[in-house]
Each structure stands twice: as C-alpha cells, then as structure tokens.
Amino acid sequence: MSKLNTNSNAYIITYSAILVVIVAFLLAFVYQALKPMQDANVALDVKKQILYSLNIRGLDGAEAEAKYKEVVLTEVEKEGLKYYGCKVNGQTKYVFPLKGMGLWGGISAFVAVDDDLNTIYGAYFNHESETAGLGAEIKDSQAWQEKFQGKKIFSEDGQIAIAVVKKVEHPASEVDCVTGATLTSNGVSDMLREGLKEYITKMKEE
C-alpha cells in the first residue's frame, strides 16, 4: 500500500476543498441559528426609532416593546407608502418613515406629525455612512433633532415650507443646518420636503 503523499498538489487541493466545505457549512449553520435573533434585534431597533420620533427615549428592550404596543395603534400600508397611527397622551400622531441621500450614502428618518397633518411633533434621523462629528450629527445630536419639534410643514398658502437651511428666515418652518455638513443637511431637507409632501397629500385625498 502506497503512502499518502501529503506534499502532492492533489492532496493539498483535496484537503483545501474539504476544509472550505466544512467551514461554509458551519457558517451557514451559525447564520441560520442566529438569524431569528438578528431579525428580532432589527425589528426592535426600528420600534425604538419610531418611539424616538415620538419623543420617547431611554427605554431598554423590554420597555420599548411594551411602550410600542401601547402607543402604536395601526400600521397602514397603501400605494407603496407605510405609516403608523399612534396615540400619545391621548393625542393622535402619525409617524412617517422617510428615505433620502446624504453626502456619502443613504439617510433615513421617522417623523411624527400631529393630527393637523402640518405640525411636526418629533423627529429621529439615521444614516449609513456620514462623517463622524459632521454629517453624523443628524443621528448623534438629540438637541438638533429636537429643533424640529413644533415646526410647520406647509405655509399658510399650502406650499411645502419645512426646510433645513444655512440661515433661518422663517423660524416657523425652518431649522439650522448641521455645522460643517451642508450637503448632508441639504439631503435631510430634500427628504423631508419630498417625503412629507407625498404622505400628507395622499392622506388628505382619502
């Protein structure tokens, strides 16, 4: 019986192939085992972001789950748009998910609006890859997000008015841009104007 030549190309290739298959199988198994937990974490994160837009923060996982069930009453999906009907302190709020583009990638938001469909109750912004200390402040700065509270979405003549600007001239509907992040701020402004107008226009048509 010939001795196995562990230095041969055939042996090395076969050994490598078997090792790759084993590793791939183990990775697939671990992924499938962890996927339910990962999906649950993603879902919880979305719920927390919705609560942030309703000015409800500082809750752990279990508290956030309970509060979400308490305040989010309906999830409405129509014509490709999805929004949430909520009740906070006895008052109706609508939370609209928005998506846009920042300087380096996608940005997103959940914006809560009073039942007059014109007054912003709260907002939470997120991003994929904005610069830390600059564009990333749209997510990291709670103080900046709070500037949107009470802002009007439309002007008295019904035109879209909400905006993020370098110099605020209409404080009822405008918010200062993030310092040093003009392009990201412009992306937030465009996202708000286009997204909120689409949601609210369709809601008023119903």
C-alpha atoms as a PDB file:
ATOM      1  CA  MET A   1       0.000   0.000   0.000  1.00  0.00           C
ATOM      2  CA  SER A   2       1.484   3.299  -1.081  1.00  0.00           C
ATOM      3  CA  LYS A   3       1.994   6.006   1.479  1.00  0.00           C
ATOM      4  CA  LEU A   4      -0.211   9.101   1.166  1.00  0.00           C
ATOM      5  CA  ASN A   5       1.841  11.954  -0.224  1.00  0.00           C
ATOM      6  CA  THR A   6       0.805  14.952   1.828  1.00  0.00           C
ATOM      7  CA  ASN A   7       3.028  17.217  -0.233  1.00  0.00           C
ATOM      8  CA  SER A   8       1.355  16.478  -3.548  1.00  0.00           C
ATOM      9  CA  ASN A   9      -0.795  19.059  -5.318  1.00  0.00           C
ATOM     10  CA  ALA A  10      -3.752  16.641  -5.390  1.00  0.00           C
ATOM     11  CA  TYR A  11      -3.645  16.174  -1.626  1.00  0.00           C
ATOM     12  CA  ILE A  12      -3.403  19.916  -0.944  1.00  0.00           C
ATOM     13  CA  ILE A  13      -6.283  20.717  -3.305  1.00  0.00           C
ATOM     14  CA  THR A  14      -8.498  17.965  -1.874  1.00  0.00           C
ATOM     15  CA  TYR A  15      -7.716  18.931   1.705  1.00  0.00           C
ATOM     16  CA  SER A  16      -8.419  22.621   0.972  1.00  0.00           C
ATOM     17  CA  ALA A  17     -11.702  21.796  -0.761  1.00  0.00           C
ATOM     18  CA  ILE A  18     -12.912  19.669   2.151  1.00  0.00           C
ATOM     19  CA  LEU A  19     -11.908  22.386   4.626  1.00  0.00           C
ATOM     20  CA  VAL A  20     -13.780  25.055   2.646  1.00  0.00           C
ATOM     21  CA  VAL A  21     -16.920  22.922   2.524  1.00  0.00           C
ATOM     22  CA  ILE A  22     -16.790  22.293   6.286  1.00  0.00           C
ATOM     23  CA  VAL A  23     -16.251  25.971   7.093  1.00  0.00           C
ATOM     24  CA  ALA A  24     -19.048  27.009   4.702  1.00  0.00           C
ATOM     25  CA  PHE A  25     -21.405  24.521   6.328  1.00  0.00           C
ATOM     26  CA  LEU A  26     -20.546  25.779   9.816  1.00  0.00           C
ATOM     27  CA  LEU A  27     -21.026  29.428   8.787  1.00  0.00           C
ATOM     28  CA  ALA A  28     -24.378  28.640   7.183  1.00  0.00           C
ATOM     29  CA  PHE A  29     -25.469  26.770  10.300  1.00  0.00           C
ATOM     30  CA  VAL A  30     -24.436  29.634  12.603  1.00  0.00           C
ATOM     31  CA  TYR A  31     -26.150  32.182  10.334  1.00  0.00           C
ATOM     32  CA  GLN A  32     -29.416  30.241  10.344  1.00  0.00           C
ATOM     33  CA  ALA A  33     -29.219  29.737  14.092  1.00  0.00           C
ATOM     34  CA  LEU A  34     -28.632  33.439  14.769  1.00  0.00           C
ATOM     35  CA  LYS A  35     -30.974  34.845  12.106  1.00  0.00           C
ATOM     36  CA  PRO A  36     -34.130  34.911  14.288  1.00  0.00           C
ATOM     37  CA  MET A  37     -32.197  36.831  16.943  1.00  0.00           C
ATOM     38  CA  GLN A  38     -30.778  39.216  14.341  1.00  0.00           C
ATOM     39  CA  ASP A  39     -34.225  39.820  12.839  1.00  0.00           C
ATOM     40  CA  ALA A  40     -35.652  40.476  16.298  1.00  0.00           C
ATOM     41  CA  ASN A  41     -32.882  42.995  17.040  1.00  0.00           C
ATOM     42  CA  VAL A  42     -33.508  44.809  13.745  1.00  0.00           C
ATOM     43  CA  ALA A  43     -37.254  44.937  14.431  1.00  0.00           C
ATOM     44  CA  LEU A  44     -36.627  46.257  17.949  1.00  0.00           C
ATOM     45  CA  ASP A  45     -34.290  48.936  16.608  1.00  0.00           C
ATOM     46  CA  VAL A  46     -36.990  50.138  14.191  1.00  0.00           C
ATOM     47  CA  LYS A  47     -39.524  50.265  17.033  1.00  0.00           C
ATOM     48  CA  LYS A  48     -37.097  52.311  19.147  1.00  0.00           C
ATOM     49  CA  GLN A  49     -36.553  54.760  16.278  1.00  0.00           C
ATOM     50  CA  ILE A  50     -40.316  55.208  15.930  1.00  0.00           C
ATOM     51  CA  LEU A  51     -40.542  55.856  19.677  1.00  0.00           C
ATOM     52  CA  TYR A  52     -37.667  58.363  19.432  1.00  0.00           C
ATOM     53  CA  SER A  53     -39.658  60.296  16.834  1.00  0.00           C
ATOM     54  CA  LEU A  54     -42.488  60.414  19.373  1.00  0.00           C
ATOM     55  CA  ASN A  55     -40.036  61.876  21.927  1.00  0.00           C
ATOM     56  CA  ILE A  56     -39.971  58.638  23.916  1.00  0.00           C
ATOM     57  CA  ARG A  57     -36.360  57.727  24.688  1.00  0.00           C
ATOM     58  CA  GLY A  58     -34.209  55.985  27.268  1.00  0.00           C
ATOM     59  CA  LEU A  59     -36.072  52.658  27.286  1.00  0.00           C
ATOM     60  CA  ASP A  60     -34.429  49.243  27.345  1.00  0.00           C
ATOM     61  CA  GLY A  61     -35.558  46.419  25.065  1.00  0.00           C
ATOM     62  CA  ALA A  62     -38.475  45.119  27.110  1.00  0.00           C
ATOM     63  CA  GLU A  63     -39.664  48.625  27.992  1.00  0.00           C
ATOM     64  CA  ALA A  64     -39.504  49.696  24.345  1.00  0.00           C
ATOM     65  CA  GLU A  65     -41.516  46.666  23.234  1.00  0.00           C
ATOM     66  CA  ALA A  66     -44.205  47.399  25.818  1.00  0.00           C
ATOM     67  CA  LYS A  67     -44.334  51.115  25.038  1.00  0.00           C
ATOM     68  CA  TYR A  68     -44.507  50.468  21.300  1.00  0.00           C
ATOM     69  CA  LYS A  69     -47.532  48.214  21.781  1.00  0.00           C
ATOM     70  CA  GLU A  70     -49.124  50.920  23.911  1.00  0.00           C
ATOM     71  CA  VAL A  71     -48.676  53.915  21.600  1.00  0.00           C
ATOM     72  CA  VAL A  72     -48.535  52.474  18.065  1.00  0.00           C
ATOM     73  CA  LEU A  73     -52.109  51.521  17.254  1.00  0.00           C
ATOM     74  CA  THR A  74     -52.048  50.899  13.485  1.00  0.00           C
ATOM     75  CA  GLU A  75     -49.629  50.245  10.658  1.00  0.00           C
ATOM     76  CA  VAL A  76     -51.098  51.473   7.388  1.00  0.00           C
ATOM     77  CA  GLU A  77     -49.642  50.454   4.017  1.00  0.00           C
ATOM     78  CA  LYS A  78     -51.191  51.884   0.870  1.00  0.00           C
ATOM     79  CA  GLU A  79     -49.866  52.618  -2.620  1.00  0.00           C
ATOM     80  CA  GLY A  80     -46.328  51.715  -1.597  1.00  0.00           C
ATOM     81  CA  LEU A  81     -46.323  54.021   1.418  1.00  0.00           C
ATOM     82  CA  LYS A  82     -46.318  52.837   5.011  1.00  0.00           C
ATOM     83  CA  TYR A  83     -47.034  54.929   8.067  1.00  0.00           C
ATOM     84  CA  TYR A  84     -48.012  54.440  11.705  1.00  0.00           C
ATOM     85  CA  GLY A  85     -51.042  55.730  13.583  1.00  0.00           C
ATOM     86  CA  CYS A  86     -50.177  56.472  17.204  1.00  0.00           C
ATOM     87  CA  LYS A  87     -51.711  57.805  20.390  1.00  0.00           C
ATOM     88  CA  VAL A  88     -49.504  59.743  22.828  1.00  0.00           C
ATOM     89  CA  ASN A  89     -51.018  61.236  25.972  1.00  0.00           C
ATOM     90  CA  GLY A  90     -54.431  60.862  24.387  1.00  0.00           C
ATOM     91  CA  GLN A  91     -53.432  62.725  21.222  1.00  0.00           C
ATOM     92  CA  THR A  92     -53.256  61.254  17.712  1.00  0.00           C
ATOM     93  CA  LYS A  93     -49.889  61.312  15.964  1.00  0.00           C
ATOM     94  CA  TYR A  94     -48.772  59.914  12.613  1.00  0.00           C
ATOM     95  CA  VAL A  95     -45.232  58.630  12.102  1.00  0.00           C
ATOM     96  CA  PHE A  96     -43.858  58.687   8.572  1.00  0.00           C
ATOM     97  CA  PRO A  97     -40.726  56.724   7.524  1.00  0.00           C
ATOM     98  CA  LEU A  98     -38.575  58.719   5.087  1.00  0.00           C
ATOM     99  CA  LYS A  99     -35.519  57.883   2.992  1.00  0.00           C
ATOM    100  CA  GLY A 100     -33.053  60.119   1.191  1.00  0.00           C
ATOM    101  CA  MET A 101     -29.396  60.626   0.289  1.00  0.00           C
ATOM    102  CA  GLY A 102     -26.711  62.304   2.353  1.00  0.00           C
ATOM    103  CA  LEU A 103     -23.140  63.132   1.379  1.00  0.00           C
ATOM    104  CA  TRP A 104     -21.759  59.564   1.467  1.00  0.00           C
ATOM    105  CA  GLY A 105     -24.807  57.344   1.393  1.00  0.00           C
ATOM    106  CA  GLY A 106     -28.382  56.791   2.398  1.00  0.00           C
ATOM    107  CA  ILE A 107     -30.086  58.697   5.176  1.00  0.00           C
ATOM    108  CA  SER A 108     -33.454  57.974   6.770  1.00  0.00           C
ATOM    109  CA  ALA A 109     -35.895  59.352   9.287  1.00  0.00           C
ATOM    110  CA  PHE A 110     -39.042  58.752  11.247  1.00  0.00           C
ATOM    111  CA  VAL A 111     -41.049  61.959  11.567  1.00  0.00           C
ATOM    112  CA  ALA A 112     -44.049  62.226  13.892  1.00  0.00           C
ATOM    113  CA  VAL A 113     -46.757  64.696  12.896  1.00  0.00           C
ATOM    114  CA  ASP A 114     -49.783  65.991  14.818  1.00  0.00           C
ATOM    115  CA  ASP A 115     -53.240  65.102  13.574  1.00  0.00           C
ATOM    116  CA  ASP A 116     -53.479  68.513  11.855  1.00  0.00           C
ATOM    117  CA  LEU A 117     -51.025  66.982   9.337  1.00  0.00           C
ATOM    118  CA  ASN A 118     -48.993  70.177   9.466  1.00  0.00           C
ATOM    119  CA  THR A 119     -47.115  70.315  12.782  1.00  0.00           C
ATOM    120  CA  ILE A 120     -44.060  68.173  13.469  1.00  0.00           C
ATOM    121  CA  TYR A 121     -44.276  66.533  16.883  1.00  0.00           C
ATOM    122  CA  GLY A 122     -40.815  64.936  16.806  1.00  0.00           C
ATOM    123  CA  ALA A 123     -38.153  63.503  14.519  1.00  0.00           C
ATOM    124  CA  TYR A 124     -35.387  60.934  14.531  1.00  0.00           C
ATOM    125  CA  PHE A 125     -32.728  60.764  11.809  1.00  0.00           C
ATOM    126  CA  ASN A 126     -30.316  57.995  10.861  1.00  0.00           C
ATOM    127  CA  HIS A 127     -27.556  57.499   8.302  1.00  0.00           C
ATOM    128  CA  GLU A 128     -25.428  54.815   6.684  1.00  0.00           C
ATOM    129  CA  SER A 129     -22.017  56.465   6.367  1.00  0.00           C
ATOM    130  CA  GLU A 130     -21.947  60.178   7.168  1.00  0.00           C
ATOM    131  CA  THR A 131     -18.813  61.724   8.666  1.00  0.00           C
ATOM    132  CA  ALA A 132     -18.467  61.467  12.446  1.00  0.00           C
ATOM    133  CA  GLY A 133     -18.767  64.857  14.119  1.00  0.00           C
ATOM    134  CA  LEU A 134     -20.235  66.407  10.964  1.00  0.00           C
ATOM    135  CA  GLY A 135     -22.994  64.776   8.919  1.00  0.00           C
ATOM    136  CA  ALA A 136     -23.372  62.022  11.509  1.00  0.00           C
ATOM    137  CA  GLU A 137     -24.755  64.657  13.883  1.00  0.00           C
ATOM    138  CA  ILE A 138     -28.157  64.217  12.256  1.00  0.00           C
ATOM    139  CA  LYS A 139     -28.284  60.948  14.225  1.00  0.00           C
ATOM    140  CA  ASP A 140     -25.978  61.641  17.156  1.00  0.00           C
ATOM    141  CA  SER A 141     -27.323  65.043  18.225  1.00  0.00           C
ATOM    142  CA  GLN A 142     -30.626  64.764  20.064  1.00  0.00           C
ATOM    143  CA  ALA A 143     -30.556  68.536  20.528  1.00  0.00           C
ATOM    144  CA  TRP A 144     -30.524  69.058  16.753  1.00  0.00           C
ATOM    145  CA  GLN A 145     -33.370  66.604  16.237  1.00  0.00           C
ATOM    146  CA  GLU A 146     -35.424  68.434  18.872  1.00  0.00           C
ATOM    147  CA  LYS A 147     -35.240  71.626  16.800  1.00  0.00           C
ATOM    148  CA  PHE A 148     -37.873  70.128  14.505  1.00  0.00           C
ATOM    149  CA  GLN A 149     -40.499  69.943  17.238  1.00  0.00           C
ATOM    150  CA  GLY A 150     -43.351  72.334  16.507  1.00  0.00           C
ATOM    151  CA  LYS A 151     -42.157  73.225  13.002  1.00  0.00           C
ATOM    152  CA  LYS A 152     -44.824  73.700  10.334  1.00  0.00           C
ATOM    153  CA  ILE A 153     -44.660  71.537   7.225  1.00  0.00           C
ATOM    154  CA  PHE A 154     -46.748  73.805   4.992  1.00  0.00           C
ATOM    155  CA  SER A 155     -47.040  77.571   4.673  1.00  0.00           C
ATOM    156  CA  GLU A 156     -50.369  79.365   5.039  1.00  0.00           C
ATOM    157  CA  ASP A 157     -50.914  79.173   1.279  1.00  0.00           C
ATOM    158  CA  GLY A 158     -50.454  75.390   1.292  1.00  0.00           C
ATOM    159  CA  GLN A 159     -46.920  75.251  -0.122  1.00  0.00           C
ATOM    160  CA  ILE A 160     -44.310  72.916   1.348  1.00  0.00           C
ATOM    161  CA  ALA A 161     -42.281  75.022   3.763  1.00  0.00           C
ATOM    162  CA  ILE A 162     -40.298  72.713   6.057  1.00  0.00           C
ATOM    163  CA  ALA A 163     -36.592  73.081   5.317  1.00  0.00           C
ATOM    164  CA  VAL A 164     -33.077  72.793   6.698  1.00  0.00           C
ATOM    165  CA  VAL A 165     -31.193  75.976   5.811  1.00  0.00           C
ATOM    166  CA  LYS A 166     -27.936  77.821   6.470  1.00  0.00           C
ATOM    167  CA  LYS A 167     -29.757  80.947   7.644  1.00  0.00           C
ATOM    168  CA  VAL A 168     -33.191  80.692   9.217  1.00  0.00           C
ATOM    169  CA  GLU A 169     -35.509  83.383   7.871  1.00  0.00           C
ATOM    170  CA  HIS A 170     -38.814  81.642   8.608  1.00  0.00           C
ATOM    171  CA  PRO A 171     -38.472  80.144  12.097  1.00  0.00           C
ATOM    172  CA  ALA A 172     -41.942  78.597  11.988  1.00  0.00           C
ATOM    173  CA  SER A 173     -40.807  76.080   9.367  1.00  0.00           C
ATOM    174  CA  GLU A 174     -37.014  76.197   9.088  1.00  0.00           C
ATOM    175  CA  VAL A 175     -34.166  74.560  11.053  1.00  0.00           C
ATOM    176  CA  ASP A 176     -30.474  75.481  11.061  1.00  0.00           C
ATOM    177  CA  CYS A 177     -28.294  73.083   9.092  1.00  0.00           C
ATOM    178  CA  VAL A 178     -25.654  70.986  10.841  1.00  0.00           C
ATOM    179  CA  THR A 179     -22.428  72.979  11.077  1.00  0.00           C
ATOM    180  CA  GLY A 180     -19.891  71.786   8.510  1.00  0.00           C
ATOM    181  CA  ALA A 181     -22.336  69.366   6.890  1.00  0.00           C
ATOM    182  CA  THR A 182     -24.135  71.403   4.251  1.00  0.00           C
ATOM    183  CA  LEU A 183     -24.624  68.574   1.764  1.00  0.00           C
ATOM    184  CA  THR A 184     -25.947  66.176   4.391  1.00  0.00           C
ATOM    185  CA  SER A 185     -28.267  68.916   5.661  1.00  0.00           C
ATOM    186  CA  ASN A 186     -29.480  69.540   2.105  1.00  0.00           C
ATOM    187  CA  GLY A 187     -30.213  65.822   1.828  1.00  0.00           C
ATOM    188  CA  VAL A 188     -32.261  65.945   5.034  1.00  0.00           C
ATOM    189  CA  SER A 189     -34.155  68.973   3.748  1.00  0.00           C
ATOM    190  CA  ASP A 190     -34.964  67.312   0.420  1.00  0.00           C
ATOM    191  CA  MET A 191     -36.005  64.098   2.183  1.00  0.00           C
ATOM    192  CA  LEU A 192     -38.386  65.979   4.485  1.00  0.00           C
ATOM    193  CA  ARG A 193     -39.919  68.137   1.787  1.00  0.00           C
ATOM    194  CA  GLU A 194     -40.442  65.381  -0.772  1.00  0.00           C
ATOM    195  CA  GLY A 195     -41.400  62.617   1.649  1.00  0.00           C
ATOM    196  CA  LEU A 196     -43.779  64.532   3.903  1.00  0.00           C
ATOM    197  CA  LYS A 197     -45.499  66.196   0.969  1.00  0.00           C
ATOM    198  CA  GLU A 198     -46.153  62.813  -0.650  1.00  0.00           C
ATOM    199  CA  TYR A 199     -47.505  61.196   2.509  1.00  0.00           C
ATOM    200  CA  ILE A 200     -49.711  64.075   3.593  1.00  0.00           C
ATOM    201  CA  THR A 201     -51.050  64.863   0.121  1.00  0.00           C
ATOM    202  CA  LYS A 202     -52.214  61.256  -0.281  1.00  0.00           C
ATOM    203  CA  MET A 203     -53.707  61.173   3.213  1.00  0.00           C
ATOM    204  CA  LYS A 204     -55.725  64.315   2.547  1.00  0.00           C
ATOM    205  CA  GLU A 205     -57.030  62.790  -0.688  1.00  0.00           C
ATOM    206  CA  GLU A 206     -58.548  59.803   1.150  1.00  0.00           C
END
